[in-house]
Short mmCIF file of C-alpha atoms in Angstrom, two decimals:
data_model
loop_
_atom_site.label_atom_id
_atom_site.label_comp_id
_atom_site.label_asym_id
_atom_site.label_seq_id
_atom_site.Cartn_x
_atom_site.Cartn_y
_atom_site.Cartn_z
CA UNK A 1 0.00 0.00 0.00
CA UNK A 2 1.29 3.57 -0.87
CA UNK A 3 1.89 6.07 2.22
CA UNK A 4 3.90 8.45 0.55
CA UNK A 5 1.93 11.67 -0.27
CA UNK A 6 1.46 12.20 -4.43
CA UNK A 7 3.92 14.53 -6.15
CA UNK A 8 4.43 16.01 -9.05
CA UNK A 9 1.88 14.71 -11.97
CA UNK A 10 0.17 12.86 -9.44
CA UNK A 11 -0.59 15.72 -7.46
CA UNK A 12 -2.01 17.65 -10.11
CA UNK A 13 -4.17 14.48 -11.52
CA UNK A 14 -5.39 14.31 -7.80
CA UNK A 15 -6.47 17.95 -7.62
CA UNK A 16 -8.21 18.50 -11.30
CA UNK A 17 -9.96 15.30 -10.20
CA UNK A 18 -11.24 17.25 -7.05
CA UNK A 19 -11.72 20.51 -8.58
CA UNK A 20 -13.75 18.40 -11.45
CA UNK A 21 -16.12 16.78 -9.27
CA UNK A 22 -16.88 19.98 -7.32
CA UNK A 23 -18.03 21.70 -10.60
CA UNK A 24 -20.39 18.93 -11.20
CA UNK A 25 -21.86 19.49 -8.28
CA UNK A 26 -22.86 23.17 -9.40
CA UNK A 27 -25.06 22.21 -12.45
CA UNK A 28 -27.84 24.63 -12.86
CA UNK A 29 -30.10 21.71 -12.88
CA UNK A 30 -29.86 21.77 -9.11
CA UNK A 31 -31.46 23.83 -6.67
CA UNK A 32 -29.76 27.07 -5.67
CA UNK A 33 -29.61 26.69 -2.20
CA UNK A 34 -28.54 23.00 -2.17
CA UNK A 35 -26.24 23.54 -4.60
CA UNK A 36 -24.45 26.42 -2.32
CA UNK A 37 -24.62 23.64 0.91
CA UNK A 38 -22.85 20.85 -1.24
CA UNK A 39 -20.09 23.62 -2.59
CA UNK A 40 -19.51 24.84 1.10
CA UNK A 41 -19.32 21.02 2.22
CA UNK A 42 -17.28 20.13 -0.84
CA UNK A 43 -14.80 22.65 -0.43
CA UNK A 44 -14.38 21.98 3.48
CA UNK A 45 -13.25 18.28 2.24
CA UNK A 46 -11.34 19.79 -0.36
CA UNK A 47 -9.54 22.01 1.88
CA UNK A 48 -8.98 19.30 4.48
CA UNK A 49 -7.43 16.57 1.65
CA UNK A 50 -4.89 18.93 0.28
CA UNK A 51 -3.98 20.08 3.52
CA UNK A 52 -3.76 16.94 5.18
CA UNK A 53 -1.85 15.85 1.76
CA UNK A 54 0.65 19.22 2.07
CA UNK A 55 0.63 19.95 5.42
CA UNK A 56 -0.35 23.75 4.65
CA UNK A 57 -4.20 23.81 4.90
CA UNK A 58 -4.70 27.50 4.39
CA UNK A 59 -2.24 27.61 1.51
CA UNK A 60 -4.22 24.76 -0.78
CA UNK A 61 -7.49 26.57 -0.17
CA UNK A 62 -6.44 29.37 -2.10
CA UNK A 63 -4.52 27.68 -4.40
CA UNK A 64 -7.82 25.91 -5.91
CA UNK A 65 -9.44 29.42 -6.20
CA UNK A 66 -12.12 28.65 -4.62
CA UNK A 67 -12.13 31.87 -1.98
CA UNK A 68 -11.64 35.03 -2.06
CA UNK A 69 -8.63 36.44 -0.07
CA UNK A 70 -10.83 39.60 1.23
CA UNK A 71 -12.23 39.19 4.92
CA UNK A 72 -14.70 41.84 3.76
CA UNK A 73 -17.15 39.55 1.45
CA UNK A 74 -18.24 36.41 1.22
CA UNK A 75 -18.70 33.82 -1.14
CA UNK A 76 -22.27 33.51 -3.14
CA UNK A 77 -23.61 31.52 -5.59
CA UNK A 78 -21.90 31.53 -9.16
CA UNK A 79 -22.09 34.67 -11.38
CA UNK A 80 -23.93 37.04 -8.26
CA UNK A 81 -21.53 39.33 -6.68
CA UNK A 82 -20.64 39.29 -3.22
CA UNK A 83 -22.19 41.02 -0.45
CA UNK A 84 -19.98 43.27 1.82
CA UNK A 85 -19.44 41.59 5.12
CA UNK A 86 -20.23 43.93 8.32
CA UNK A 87 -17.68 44.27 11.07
CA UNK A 88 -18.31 43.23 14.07
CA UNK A 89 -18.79 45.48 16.77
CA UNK A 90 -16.01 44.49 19.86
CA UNK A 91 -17.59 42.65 23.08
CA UNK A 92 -18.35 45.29 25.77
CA UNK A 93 -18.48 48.33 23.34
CA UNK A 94 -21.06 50.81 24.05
CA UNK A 95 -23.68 50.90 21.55
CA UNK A 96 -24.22 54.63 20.81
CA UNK A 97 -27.36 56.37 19.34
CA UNK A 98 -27.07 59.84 20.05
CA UNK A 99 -25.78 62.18 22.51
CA UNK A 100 -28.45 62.56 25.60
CA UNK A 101 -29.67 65.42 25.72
CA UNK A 102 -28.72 68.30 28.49
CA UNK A 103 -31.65 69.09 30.93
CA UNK A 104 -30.65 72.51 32.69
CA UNK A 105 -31.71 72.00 35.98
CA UNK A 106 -34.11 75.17 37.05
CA UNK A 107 -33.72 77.87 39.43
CA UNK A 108 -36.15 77.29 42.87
CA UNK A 109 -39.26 78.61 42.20
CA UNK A 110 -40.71 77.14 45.44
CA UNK A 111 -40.89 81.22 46.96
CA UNK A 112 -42.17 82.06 43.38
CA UNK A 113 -45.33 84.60 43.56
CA UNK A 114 -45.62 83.95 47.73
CA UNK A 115 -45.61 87.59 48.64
CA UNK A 116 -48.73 89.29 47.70
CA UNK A 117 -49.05 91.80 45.46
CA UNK A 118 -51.82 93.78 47.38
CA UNK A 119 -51.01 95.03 51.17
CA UNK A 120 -54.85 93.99 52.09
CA UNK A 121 -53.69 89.94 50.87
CA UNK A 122 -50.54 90.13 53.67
CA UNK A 123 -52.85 89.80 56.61
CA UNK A 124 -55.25 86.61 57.08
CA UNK A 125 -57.68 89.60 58.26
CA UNK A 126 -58.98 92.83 58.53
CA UNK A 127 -56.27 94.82 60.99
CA UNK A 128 -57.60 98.32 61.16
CA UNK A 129 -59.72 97.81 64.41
CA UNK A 130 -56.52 96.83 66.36
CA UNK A 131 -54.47 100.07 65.37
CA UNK A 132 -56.71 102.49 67.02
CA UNK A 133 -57.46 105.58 64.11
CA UNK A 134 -54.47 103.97 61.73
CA UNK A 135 -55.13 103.36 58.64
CA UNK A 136 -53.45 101.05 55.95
CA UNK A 137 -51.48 102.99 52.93
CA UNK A 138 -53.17 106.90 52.92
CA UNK A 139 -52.60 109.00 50.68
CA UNK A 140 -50.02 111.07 51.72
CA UNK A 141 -47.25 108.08 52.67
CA UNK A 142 -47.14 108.47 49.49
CA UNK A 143 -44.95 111.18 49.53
CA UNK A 144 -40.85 110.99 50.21
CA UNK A 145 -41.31 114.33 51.69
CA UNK A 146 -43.78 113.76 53.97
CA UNK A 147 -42.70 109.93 55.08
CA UNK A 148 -39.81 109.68 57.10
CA UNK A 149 -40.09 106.12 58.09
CA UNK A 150 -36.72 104.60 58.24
CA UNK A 151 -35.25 101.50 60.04
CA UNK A 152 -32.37 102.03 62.77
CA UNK A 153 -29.50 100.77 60.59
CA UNK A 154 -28.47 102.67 57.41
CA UNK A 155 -27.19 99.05 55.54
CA UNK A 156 -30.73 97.39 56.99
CA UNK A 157 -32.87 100.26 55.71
CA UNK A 158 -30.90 100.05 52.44
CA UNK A 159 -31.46 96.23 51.96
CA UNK A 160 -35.18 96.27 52.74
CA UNK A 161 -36.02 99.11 50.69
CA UNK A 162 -34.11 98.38 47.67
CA UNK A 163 -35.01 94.52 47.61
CA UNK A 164 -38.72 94.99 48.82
CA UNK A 165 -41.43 93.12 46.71
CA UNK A 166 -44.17 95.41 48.65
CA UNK A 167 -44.54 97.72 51.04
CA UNK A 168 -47.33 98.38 53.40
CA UNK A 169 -48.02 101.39 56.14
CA UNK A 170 -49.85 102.21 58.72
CA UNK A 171 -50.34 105.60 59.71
CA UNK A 172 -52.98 108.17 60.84
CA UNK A 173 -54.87 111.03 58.05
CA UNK A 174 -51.46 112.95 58.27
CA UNK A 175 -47.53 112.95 59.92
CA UNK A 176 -47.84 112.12 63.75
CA UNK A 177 -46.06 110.36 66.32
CA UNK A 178 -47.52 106.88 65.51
CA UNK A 179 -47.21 104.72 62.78
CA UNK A 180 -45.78 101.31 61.77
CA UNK A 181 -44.26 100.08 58.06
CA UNK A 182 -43.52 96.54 56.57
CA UNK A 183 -41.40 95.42 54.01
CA UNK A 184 -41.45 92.25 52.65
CA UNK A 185 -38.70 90.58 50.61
CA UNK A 186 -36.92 87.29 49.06
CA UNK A 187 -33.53 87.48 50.07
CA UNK A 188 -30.71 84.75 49.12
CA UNK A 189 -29.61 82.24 51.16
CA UNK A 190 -26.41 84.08 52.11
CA UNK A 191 -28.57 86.55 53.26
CA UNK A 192 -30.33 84.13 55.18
CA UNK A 193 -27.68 84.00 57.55
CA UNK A 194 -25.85 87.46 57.03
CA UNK A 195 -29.04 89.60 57.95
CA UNK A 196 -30.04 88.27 60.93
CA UNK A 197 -26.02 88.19 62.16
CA UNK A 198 -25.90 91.87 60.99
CA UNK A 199 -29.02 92.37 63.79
CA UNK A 200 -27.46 90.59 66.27
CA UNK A 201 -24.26 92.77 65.97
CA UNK A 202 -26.66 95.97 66.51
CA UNK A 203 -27.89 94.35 69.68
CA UNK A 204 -31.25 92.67 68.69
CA UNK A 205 -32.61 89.43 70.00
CA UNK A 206 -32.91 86.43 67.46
CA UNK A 207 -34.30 83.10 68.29
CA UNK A 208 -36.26 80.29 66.24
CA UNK A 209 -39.53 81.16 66.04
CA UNK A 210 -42.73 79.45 63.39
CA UNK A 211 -40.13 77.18 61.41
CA UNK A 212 -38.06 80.47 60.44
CA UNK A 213 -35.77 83.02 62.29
CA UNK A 214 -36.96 85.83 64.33
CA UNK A 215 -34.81 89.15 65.45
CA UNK A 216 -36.72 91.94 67.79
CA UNK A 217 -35.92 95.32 69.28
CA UNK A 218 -37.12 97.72 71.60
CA UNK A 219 -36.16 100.96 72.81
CA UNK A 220 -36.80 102.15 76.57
CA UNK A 221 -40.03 103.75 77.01
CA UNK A 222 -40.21 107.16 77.29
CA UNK A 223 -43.02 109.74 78.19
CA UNK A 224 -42.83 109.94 73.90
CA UNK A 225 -43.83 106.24 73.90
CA UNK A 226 -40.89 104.08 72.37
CA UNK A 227 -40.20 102.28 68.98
CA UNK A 228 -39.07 98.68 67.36
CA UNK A 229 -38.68 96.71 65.57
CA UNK A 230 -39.38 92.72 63.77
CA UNK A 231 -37.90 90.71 61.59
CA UNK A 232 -38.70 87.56 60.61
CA UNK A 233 -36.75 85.11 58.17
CA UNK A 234 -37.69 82.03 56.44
CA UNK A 235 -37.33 80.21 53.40
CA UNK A 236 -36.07 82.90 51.20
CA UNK A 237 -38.40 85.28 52.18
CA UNK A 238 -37.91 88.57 54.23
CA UNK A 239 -40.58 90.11 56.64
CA UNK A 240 -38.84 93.52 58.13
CA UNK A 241 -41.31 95.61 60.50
CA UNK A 242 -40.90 99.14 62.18
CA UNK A 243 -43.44 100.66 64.56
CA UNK A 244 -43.48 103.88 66.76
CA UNK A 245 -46.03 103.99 68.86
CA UNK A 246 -48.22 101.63 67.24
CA UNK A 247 -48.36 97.72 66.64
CA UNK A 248 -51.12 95.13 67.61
CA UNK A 249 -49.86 92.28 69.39
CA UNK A 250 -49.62 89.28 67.00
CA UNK A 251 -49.03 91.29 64.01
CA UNK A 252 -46.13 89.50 62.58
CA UNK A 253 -47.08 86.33 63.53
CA UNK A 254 -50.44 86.93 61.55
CA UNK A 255 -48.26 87.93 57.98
CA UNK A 256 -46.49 84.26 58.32
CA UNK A 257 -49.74 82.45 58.96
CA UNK A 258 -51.01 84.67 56.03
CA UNK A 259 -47.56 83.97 53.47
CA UNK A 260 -46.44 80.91 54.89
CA UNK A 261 -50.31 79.01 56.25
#
């Protein structure tokens, strides 16, 4: 029995033999898709003969022509063209669609339209019965040149009146020595803290008082009567009271029940 692998004119007998019989097998008599099956399975033996015959598998596969030395295609049926091969995408790459898309995150708006716009809507009721002859906003408060209500600290009367959303007096038909004012007014949260330090610093009293901060001051009565003052912080919001003479007990506590329920 021969063991020795064929050379030379035996080789190339062996191979058109091979090459000859897989052509036969692609008659168009036969069914497309069969035919393709039998090629594929053909060619696999093919393959595996020579190379087992050479020792160089990869190498006899191309040397019968039968594939295409382009990892980008693949073989079809006989006289189609080939159809591009897609790459593959690598295990544990992201799959992308499009960028997400930014979402600004808002400014709070929680405080947003709490102070009233009308004094009346500050108070949960009517006041004027518990200020004895005062009435809320005349006429002639009006006027710079007449009103002369002004808080004890120059940097406190300049932060209340230049942030103030509204402001609401009491006072009598014309300039006396009663009267009371409020301003009310969203602060930031730095001034959260900073106002109610700057009040401590000018010797007022603050303590925790209806979920906020509370500062008060009160001057030694005199035969003139004496004067204060209130101030009340929490959640953003501002409520800065004077008074001479005048001031029902309760009064701030009713704006926060009013702003704040």
């Amino acid at each position: 029995m021969r063991t020795e692998p064929p050379t030379g004119v035996d080789l190339a007998r062996l191979l058109a033999s091979m090459k000859e019989h897989v052509l036969e097998e692609t008659a168009p008599d036969r069914p497309a898709r069969a035919r393709e099956a039998r090629i594929r399975n053909r060619i696999i033996g093919v393959v595996a003969s020579v190379a087992l015959l050479l020792g160089a598998g990869a190498g006899a596969a191309f040397a019968l022509g039968l594939w295409q030395d382009d990892p980008g295609t693949t073989s079809s049926a006989p006289g189609s063209t080939s159809t591009p091969r897609p790459s593959p995408t690598p295990t544990g790459a992201p799959f992308v669609t499009q960028p997400p898309a930014v979402i600004a995150t808002p400014e709070p708006t929680g405080n947003a339209d709490r102070i009233p716009h009308d004094c009346e809507e500050i108070y949960t009721r009517d006041l004027t019965p518990d200020f004895h002859g005062l009435t809320l906003n005349p006429e002639w408060t009006n006027d710079p040149a007449s009103w002369g209500g002004t808080y004890f600290d120059d940097e406190i009367q300049h932060t209340a009146t230049s942030q103030s959303a509204i402001t609401c007096k009491w006072a009598s038909n014309g300039p006396s020595d009663r009267g009371l004012f409020t301003d009310i007014a969203y602060i930031s949260p730095l001034q959260m803290n900073e106002l109610p330090a700057r009040l401590q610093q000018l010797g007022q009293t603050c303590y925790t008082e209806l979920h906020g901060t509370r500062c008060v001051y009160e001057t030694t009565r005199t035969a003139d009567g004496n004067a204060g003052e209130s101030h009340f912080f929490r959640d953003g919001i501002w409520i800065a009271t004077h008074w001479v003479n005048a001031g029902p007990d309760g009064y701030t506590h009713d704006i926060v029940a009013a702003l704040f329920g």
